[in-house]
Amino acid sequence: MTASSKASASASSPSVGATSAHDKILIVDFGSQVTQLIARRVREEGVYSEIVPFQKAEAAFLEMKPKAVILSGGPASVLEQNAPAAPMSVLTAGVPVLGICYGEQTMAQQLGGAVEAGHHREFGRAAIEVTEPCALFEGVWEKGGRYDVWMSHGDRVTKLPDGFRAVAKAPGSPIAVIADDARRFYAMQFHPEVVHTPDGAKLIRNFVRKVAGLTGDWTMRAFREEAIEKIRAQVGKGRVICGLSGGVDSSVAAILIHEAVGDQLTCVFVDHGMLRKDEGRTVVDLFRHHYNIPLVHVDASKQFLGELAGVTDPEAKRKTIGRLFIDVFEAEAKKIAALGKGSAEFLAQGTLYPDVIESVSFTGGPSVTIKSHHNVGGLPARMNMKLVEPLRELFKDEVRVLGRELGLPEIFVGRHPFPGPGLAIRCPGEITREKLDILREADAIYIDQIRKAGLYDEIWQAFAVLLPVKTVGVMGDGRTYEYVVGLRAVTSTDGMTADFYPFDMKFLGETATRIINEVNGINRVVYDVTSKPPGTIEWE
């Protein structure tokens, strides 16, 4: 996963009409880096959820009319002046509310309890003891039991609001879980949404199912049908142009839009010369021959590589690629119009829900970007096109489910994430055609080895990196001075954190031997065993 891309957001809330008929849960975001995981856990229960920053929560609550609300964690302290708070209108609306970490603290304080600076801060794993039964624990935790959770707090609740009772405690949090059964208000000091709290998803399920009473009517089949109707209503008889990268997001968006409006859609696939081996041919075959979707294939590799010559700074690479992509895309759009098909009024993007969340976050407003190229360039105002973003309600894993619903081949649906700038950010230093060709071959062998070992679906992302260093080696009777290639493979449940995949030495040895024997220009292979906290998984 590369630097987060921000999508176009036409309003302060990401809510759209395709979910209007379904039960919803509103998640009020106080800035936690794992708030997205709350939405994912709720959606796993078949219930649609949306995240909004706390500043916009009151308006979103009135518009969305959710059946329940969850207050997220966050880095602030409720003891600070002008600390973030939940709208009191939400707490008095009569809907169930679940507070998590900071959400517990602001709920307690706003309803008349007390919060103090922690005398014993807790960060990381902790053991929680259940002191009383409650609806959240039903079928999951028992009174007197001790359970592992993930804590991340400095302050703690020290006085309960009227109507609440303490139902669990921890060494640093004597009041770790609180419950007001009459109002259906519950809150916890730990984070149930992360995988480090083993029973966390079950606790959220109890809130969704038992407390809020929601049955879960949000399915991908229903989403597909509703999204198609929404696209037709938005586009009418207009023309749509889609910047196709060949990745999962833009591919699923293109197929969904084509199902809705047929040949009113034209896809433009810009080959910037930094794709994986045979990727261009695969994309063209799928869209032009399998789906019969109008497709313009532009080989702009000479132009891209020419302007990238001598550029070594990673951010400069991204900006150069983004600028050129927009220039090429705009030129092709004009050519399409000149052929008598008419100017495209709409631009289709594979914008995902995490992008929408970021575009309406605390620090930034909406920004318009070419989503398929991972925030490497913005869409110029001169193009004057309206956006069609049929996936803007979905997380990555949900897009894969939709792709399968649409019949997209598994080789596309299940493929590992690939950055818009392509191999440019897997080739540190100056980019040359020779280095890209070497990297392409090494990467293809590496992925082939992973597939043959039956490990591809166990790994979230795997790729090769051509390091900007050469080493002296001996191959046969000759001395070599060639590049070093780095291999990376990570497991992840959310794309936010990642751990290296524990290949056995036999696999690594066989893979390294194949790469060195079959790829001219490489004489050494290394494997990256770095685990990543929230942030980038790429090397540049």
XYZ file of C-alpha atoms in Angstrom:
540
model
C 0.000 0.000 0.000
C 1.501 3.338 -0.986
C 0.912 6.779 0.369
C -2.801 7.163 0.950
C -4.767 8.558 -1.947
C -7.531 11.053 -1.356
C -10.617 10.860 -3.474
C -12.945 13.512 -4.682
C -15.736 14.173 -2.220
C -18.642 16.194 -3.447
C -20.096 16.737 0.005
C -18.978 16.803 3.619
C -20.460 13.386 4.195
C -19.668 10.314 2.095
C -23.282 9.167 2.229
C -24.827 8.254 -1.117
C -28.221 7.037 -2.239
C -27.291 3.420 -2.942
C -27.645 2.549 0.751
C -30.693 4.635 1.654
C -32.947 1.624 2.172
C -30.669 -0.161 4.634
C -30.125 -0.017 8.384
C -27.047 2.047 9.169
C -24.604 2.698 11.989
C -22.864 6.066 12.248
C -19.259 6.055 13.482
C -18.109 9.352 14.992
C -14.372 9.710 14.395
C -12.196 11.385 17.012
C -8.986 10.773 15.092
C -7.985 7.214 15.926
C -5.675 5.616 13.368
C -7.818 2.458 13.483
C -11.292 3.980 13.154
C -11.665 2.363 9.731
C -11.465 -1.027 11.413
C -14.633 -0.260 13.380
C -16.530 0.240 10.137
C -15.077 -2.968 8.739
C -16.169 -4.977 11.795
C -19.700 -3.555 11.534
C -19.921 -4.286 7.818
C -18.797 -7.843 8.442
C -22.149 -8.189 10.183
C -23.981 -7.130 7.024
C -24.769 -3.675 8.394
C -23.796 -0.559 6.480
C -21.665 1.943 8.414
C -20.223 5.353 7.717
C -17.445 7.322 9.405
C -17.683 11.077 9.891
C -15.391 13.439 11.831
C -16.891 14.591 15.106
C -17.234 18.170 13.803
C -19.750 16.971 11.195
C -21.430 14.251 13.224
C -24.572 16.173 14.132
C -25.450 16.991 10.521
C -24.569 13.459 9.408
C -26.762 11.978 12.145
C -29.770 13.996 10.998
C -29.199 13.109 7.346
C -28.323 9.444 7.821
C -30.848 8.528 10.538
C -28.715 5.651 11.861
C -30.080 2.893 14.068
C -26.992 3.102 16.329
C -23.841 5.177 16.889
C -20.247 4.245 17.740
C -17.802 6.791 19.189
C -14.219 6.039 18.135
C -10.925 6.404 19.941
C -8.616 9.353 19.414
C -5.342 10.986 20.449
C -6.819 13.926 22.391
C -7.592 14.176 26.103
C -11.076 15.086 27.288
C -9.319 17.163 29.970
C -7.975 19.586 27.374
C -9.719 22.866 26.679
C -11.978 22.587 23.626
C -11.505 18.812 23.527
C -13.483 16.941 20.837
C -16.950 15.882 21.980
C -19.921 13.947 20.680
C -22.993 15.992 19.775
C -25.376 15.951 22.718
C -28.214 15.526 20.220
C -26.792 12.086 19.421
C -26.641 11.121 23.101
C -30.258 12.200 23.628
C -31.736 10.705 20.437
C -32.670 7.366 21.994
C -30.430 5.196 19.799
C -27.859 2.741 21.160
C -24.339 4.158 21.557
C -21.024 2.340 21.929
C -17.971 4.303 23.096
C -14.447 3.042 22.415
C -11.393 4.380 24.314
C -11.665 8.176 23.895
C -15.300 7.499 23.035
C -15.825 6.035 26.500
C -14.158 8.986 28.176
C -16.124 11.678 26.358
C -19.377 9.754 26.853
C -18.731 9.475 30.589
C -17.740 13.120 30.981
C -20.553 14.511 28.825
C -23.162 12.508 30.765
C -21.988 13.666 34.206
C -19.156 11.289 35.083
C -15.520 12.149 35.676
C -12.264 11.477 33.861
C -8.785 11.933 35.293
C -5.282 11.793 33.888
C -4.169 8.194 34.167
C -2.051 7.228 37.125
C -1.109 4.089 35.235
C -1.069 4.484 31.465
C -1.781 1.395 29.366
C -0.417 0.889 25.854
C -0.473 -2.560 24.301
C -1.746 -5.869 25.561
C -3.637 -5.950 28.845
C -5.817 -8.388 30.770
C -9.378 -7.390 31.554
C -11.540 -8.987 34.258
C -15.313 -9.181 33.839
C -17.038 -8.163 37.086
C -20.678 -8.146 35.952
C -22.594 -9.620 33.000
C -23.987 -7.338 30.297
C -25.407 -7.539 26.776
C -22.005 -6.884 25.181
C -20.521 -9.951 26.851
C -23.353 -12.401 26.179
C -21.983 -15.645 24.761
C -18.456 -14.189 24.671
C -17.198 -13.310 28.150
C -18.315 -14.630 31.553
C -18.305 -12.994 34.955
C -14.993 -13.636 36.702
C -13.151 -14.401 33.487
C -9.932 -12.680 32.404
C -9.467 -11.801 28.748
C -6.796 -10.265 26.543
C -7.472 -6.829 25.051
C -5.517 -4.021 23.402
C -5.244 -0.779 25.370
C -4.025 2.638 24.238
C -4.840 5.369 26.741
C -3.483 7.792 29.306
C -6.702 9.132 30.883
C -9.327 6.962 32.550
C -12.884 7.154 33.832
C -12.982 7.569 37.628
C -16.663 8.359 38.268
C -19.677 6.811 36.551
C -22.500 8.942 35.138
C -25.952 8.366 36.596
C -27.564 5.177 35.304
C -24.259 3.429 34.470
C -22.590 0.480 36.143
C -19.026 -0.822 35.848
C -18.933 -4.313 34.336
C -15.184 -4.918 33.836
C -11.842 -3.682 35.155
C -8.176 -3.724 34.199
C -4.995 -2.965 36.170
C -4.786 0.577 34.791
C -8.536 1.067 34.382
C -10.688 0.194 37.408
C -13.681 1.234 35.293
C -12.766 -0.430 31.994
C -16.237 -1.227 30.624
C -19.423 0.618 31.540
C -23.070 -0.101 30.768
C -26.384 1.742 30.945
C -28.791 -1.006 29.918
C -31.879 1.208 30.008
C -30.511 3.682 27.456
C -28.509 0.972 25.651
C -25.268 2.912 26.210
C -22.066 0.886 26.492
C -18.423 1.906 26.473
C -15.010 0.315 26.857
C -11.506 1.585 27.476
C -9.857 -0.892 25.099
C -10.035 -1.287 21.298
C -12.301 -4.189 20.230
C -11.831 -3.402 16.520
C -8.168 -4.495 16.326
C -7.039 -8.096 15.873
C -4.992 -7.802 19.073
C -8.277 -8.023 21.014
C -9.133 -11.655 20.152
C -12.837 -11.434 21.029
C -13.273 -7.846 19.869
C -15.258 -8.624 16.716
C -17.679 -10.710 18.787
C -18.234 -7.817 21.191
C -18.998 -5.490 18.281
C -21.312 -8.156 16.858
C -23.209 -8.220 20.152
C -23.623 -4.454 20.001
C -24.866 -4.608 16.412
C -27.110 -7.667 16.803
C -28.210 -7.879 20.435
C -28.103 -4.248 21.561
C -29.091 -2.422 18.364
C -31.211 -5.352 17.112
C -30.008 -5.114 13.493
C -30.303 -8.221 11.324
C -27.859 -7.295 8.576
C -29.509 -6.620 5.210
C -26.575 -5.023 3.394
C -25.302 -7.563 0.857
C -23.056 -7.152 -2.163
C -25.795 -8.359 -4.483
C -28.081 -5.626 -3.198
C -25.272 -3.097 -3.486
C -24.651 -4.094 -7.108
C -28.301 -3.636 -8.092
C -28.639 -0.327 -6.284
C -25.322 1.014 -7.614
C -26.333 0.242 -11.206
C -29.562 2.189 -10.786
C -27.666 5.076 -9.219
C -25.151 5.184 -12.102
C -27.951 5.211 -14.670
C -29.741 8.004 -12.851
C -26.556 10.079 -12.613
C -25.235 9.550 -16.147
C -28.452 9.470 -18.137
C -27.463 9.510 -21.821
C -24.074 11.103 -21.131
C -20.670 9.672 -21.982
C -18.247 8.332 -19.363
C -14.475 7.994 -19.617
C -12.595 5.787 -17.137
C -8.897 5.931 -16.334
C -8.122 2.227 -16.202
C -5.006 1.136 -14.344
C -5.654 -2.603 -14.517
C -5.831 -2.856 -10.731
C -8.779 -4.232 -8.780
C -10.430 -0.890 -8.013
C -10.568 0.626 -11.498
C -11.345 -2.756 -13.089
C -14.365 -3.389 -10.865
C -15.563 0.199 -11.303
C -15.310 -0.083 -15.099
C -17.204 -3.371 -15.277
C -19.947 -2.100 -12.954
C -20.364 1.098 -14.963
C -20.373 -0.840 -18.240
C -23.128 -3.065 -16.877
C -25.101 0.084 -16.106
C -24.598 2.192 -19.259
C -22.945 -0.099 -21.826
C -21.057 1.611 -24.661
C -21.550 5.031 -23.134
C -18.353 4.094 -21.291
C -14.880 4.275 -22.832
C -11.846 3.127 -20.847
C -8.419 4.675 -21.333
C -5.508 2.472 -20.297
C -2.240 4.418 -20.125
C 0.847 2.181 -20.158
C 3.555 4.309 -18.550
C 6.221 1.652 -18.986
C 6.398 0.718 -15.324
C 3.855 -2.098 -15.225
C 4.524 -5.666 -14.189
C 5.482 -8.249 -16.799
C 2.729 -8.830 -19.409
C 0.315 -6.643 -17.459
C -0.610 -4.435 -20.406
C -1.527 -7.395 -22.598
C -3.560 -8.970 -19.782
C -5.592 -5.808 -19.226
C -6.291 -5.324 -22.937
C -7.338 -8.955 -23.386
C -9.736 -8.821 -20.444
C -11.503 -5.584 -21.265
C -11.385 -5.514 -25.050
C -11.918 -9.201 -25.790
C -13.566 -10.785 -22.737
C -15.920 -7.950 -21.703
C -16.021 -6.138 -25.072
C -15.689 -2.787 -23.311
C -14.528 0.084 -25.531
C -10.870 0.538 -24.651
C -8.154 2.938 -25.756
C -4.678 1.531 -25.057
C -1.952 4.176 -25.009
C 1.722 3.173 -24.939
C 3.270 6.286 -23.421
C 6.325 4.551 -21.960
C 8.827 6.513 -24.050
C 7.373 9.820 -22.873
C 7.265 8.792 -19.199
C 10.740 7.272 -19.084
C 12.173 10.223 -20.959
C 10.954 12.734 -18.392
C 11.937 10.493 -15.470
C 15.540 10.259 -16.659
C 17.839 11.481 -13.909
C 15.005 11.856 -11.335
C 15.880 10.122 -8.052
C 13.635 11.708 -5.416
C 10.606 9.455 -4.700
C 8.135 12.328 -4.407
C 9.440 13.938 -7.576
C 8.871 10.625 -9.364
C 5.257 10.492 -8.195
C 4.549 14.073 -9.195
C 6.154 13.607 -12.604
C 4.160 10.448 -13.255
C 0.952 12.102 -12.067
C 1.441 15.169 -14.259
C 2.245 13.099 -17.331
C -0.653 10.730 -16.708
C -3.086 13.644 -16.665
C -1.555 15.149 -19.815
C -1.851 11.846 -21.698
C -5.332 11.169 -20.351
C -6.566 14.629 -21.349
C -5.094 14.273 -24.855
C -6.830 10.922 -25.335
C -10.139 12.332 -24.117
C -9.898 15.016 -26.809
C -9.093 12.397 -29.466
C -12.141 10.359 -28.474
C -14.338 13.450 -28.773
C -12.811 14.248 -32.188
C -13.808 10.817 -33.486
C -17.420 11.904 -33.322
C -18.345 10.119 -30.086
C -18.903 13.378 -28.302
C -17.119 14.837 -25.308
C -17.226 12.789 -22.139
C -19.188 14.553 -19.422
C -18.208 12.109 -16.675
C -14.934 10.760 -15.325
C -15.108 7.352 -13.636
C -12.741 6.611 -10.766
C -12.166 3.599 -8.534
C -12.380 5.740 -5.406
C -12.740 3.621 -2.257
C -14.261 4.448 1.103
C -10.919 4.957 2.921
C -10.138 7.691 0.365
C -13.476 9.383 1.058
C -12.847 9.242 4.805
C -9.464 10.908 4.372
C -10.882 13.586 2.076
C -13.269 14.757 4.817
C -10.855 14.262 7.710
C -9.798 16.686 10.434
C -6.981 18.366 8.563
C -8.083 18.405 4.957
C -11.088 19.122 2.823
C -12.114 17.412 -0.384
C -9.423 17.008 -3.004
C -9.794 15.836 -6.568
C -7.288 13.226 -7.684
C -6.864 10.505 -10.239
C -7.516 7.672 -7.816
C -6.027 4.951 -9.968
C -2.617 6.535 -9.637
C -2.462 6.756 -5.863
C -2.437 10.484 -5.221
C 0.256 11.290 -7.753
C -1.675 14.081 -9.466
C -4.895 16.071 -9.409
C -7.588 16.388 -12.035
C -7.298 19.842 -13.669
C -10.361 22.063 -13.352
C -10.112 22.802 -17.085
C -11.335 19.280 -17.861
C -14.704 20.228 -16.339
C -15.916 16.659 -15.799
C -18.328 15.257 -13.261
C -17.193 12.278 -11.226
C -18.730 8.819 -11.204
C -17.435 6.918 -8.178
C -19.524 3.766 -7.738
C -17.145 2.173 -5.199
C -16.848 5.118 -2.831
C -18.832 3.262 -0.145
C -16.621 0.160 -0.169
C -13.458 -1.070 1.502
C -10.878 -2.998 -0.508
C -12.066 -6.419 0.616
C -15.652 -5.457 -0.277
C -14.513 -4.410 -3.757
C -13.109 -7.911 -4.226
C -16.467 -9.406 -3.208
C -18.220 -7.128 -5.698
C -15.730 -8.144 -8.386
C -16.628 -11.785 -7.848
C -20.320 -10.853 -7.919
C -19.692 -9.243 -11.319
C -17.846 -12.325 -12.594
C -14.393 -10.741 -12.748
C -11.734 -13.484 -13.097
C -9.994 -14.419 -9.869
C -6.618 -13.475 -11.340
C -7.851 -9.861 -11.195
C -10.048 -10.005 -8.101
C -7.478 -11.631 -5.851
C -4.349 -9.911 -7.103
C -2.037 -8.168 -4.682
C -2.243 -4.360 -4.463
C -0.078 -2.537 -7.007
C 0.791 1.173 -6.731
C -0.299 3.606 -9.427
C 3.290 4.804 -10.042
C 4.084 1.149 -10.663
C 7.649 -0.115 -10.561
C 8.885 3.469 -10.242
C 8.661 3.186 -6.460
C 10.143 -0.311 -6.466
C 13.237 0.921 -8.236
C 14.902 3.343 -5.776
C 17.112 5.926 -7.427
C 17.130 6.754 -11.113
C 14.758 4.812 -13.337
C 16.027 3.349 -16.609
C 14.456 0.932 -19.058
C 17.248 -1.570 -18.349
C 16.628 -1.497 -14.594
C 12.874 -1.830 -15.086
C 13.341 -4.838 -17.376
C 15.584 -6.522 -14.797
C 13.076 -5.804 -12.012
C 10.133 -7.023 -14.092
C 11.764 -10.392 -14.676
C 12.788 -10.854 -11.049
C 9.331 -9.872 -9.807
C 7.622 -12.273 -12.220
C 9.794 -15.178 -11.046
C 9.134 -14.316 -7.400
C 5.348 -14.238 -7.886
C 5.510 -17.425 -9.954
C 7.326 -19.165 -7.109
C 4.725 -17.968 -4.612
C 1.879 -19.221 -6.798
C 3.527 -22.609 -7.363
C 3.950 -22.981 -3.610
C 0.224 -22.285 -3.123
C 0.971 -19.247 -0.955
C -0.352 -16.368 -3.055
C -3.699 -16.059 -1.278
C -2.061 -16.267 2.158
C -0.002 -13.170 1.412
C -1.500 -9.683 1.297
C 1.229 -8.232 -0.897
C 4.492 -9.500 -2.367
C 6.925 -7.750 -4.675
C 10.554 -7.384 -5.699
C 12.648 -4.213 -5.356
C 15.770 -3.455 -7.390
C 18.123 -1.905 -4.875
C 20.384 0.997 -5.918
C 23.526 -0.960 -5.160
C 25.740 -3.453 -6.965
C 27.864 -6.202 -5.459
C 30.829 -8.231 -6.633
C 30.124 -11.915 -7.068
C 31.405 -15.019 -8.766
C 29.159 -16.991 -11.110
C 30.750 -20.098 -12.551
C 34.261 -19.143 -13.576
C 33.482 -15.461 -14.005
C 33.401 -12.454 -11.786
C 30.259 -10.287 -11.795
C 29.342 -6.805 -10.659
C 25.553 -6.711 -10.684
C 22.452 -5.522 -8.861
C 20.937 -6.759 -5.618
C 17.197 -7.483 -5.598
C 15.150 -7.320 -2.411
C 12.062 -9.475 -1.899
C 9.174 -8.474 0.334
C 6.031 -10.371 1.318
C 3.645 -9.243 4.026
C 0.502 -10.433 5.731
C -2.155 -7.918 6.701
C -5.833 -7.866 7.558
C -6.417 -4.198 6.846
C -3.504 -2.791 4.865
C -2.689 -0.485 7.791
C -0.219 -2.721 9.571
C 1.860 -5.511 8.098
C 4.102 -8.352 9.207
C 6.583 -10.197 7.028
C 5.555 -13.598 5.709
C 7.656 -16.404 7.290
C 8.879 -18.255 4.201
C 10.934 -21.348 4.921
C 14.582 -21.309 3.856
C 13.991 -23.920 1.163
C 11.540 -21.616 -0.622
C 13.837 -18.603 -0.333
C 16.816 -20.587 -1.529
C 15.011 -21.948 -4.571
C 13.582 -18.534 -5.426
C 16.947 -16.807 -5.126
C 18.567 -19.467 -7.317
C 15.948 -19.025 -10.029
C 16.273 -15.237 -10.034
C 20.072 -15.275 -10.198
C 20.148 -17.976 -12.891
C 17.354 -16.568 -15.060
C 17.754 -12.796 -14.780
C 20.803 -11.143 -16.262
C 21.982 -8.280 -14.085
C 21.329 -9.744 -10.632
C 23.847 -11.636 -8.529
C 22.366 -11.374 -5.030
C 18.912 -11.702 -3.448
C 17.867 -10.524 0.046
C 14.581 -10.957 1.921
C 13.056 -8.156 4.001
C 11.810 -9.278 7.421
C 10.733 -5.842 8.630
C 7.326 -5.526 10.255
C 5.513 -2.282 9.577
C 3.394 -0.195 11.953
C 0.567 1.844 10.468
C 1.939 3.563 7.405
C 3.517 2.712 4.105
C 4.335 -0.848 3.104
C 6.283 0.163 0.001
C 10.028 0.803 0.069
C 9.915 4.357 -1.255
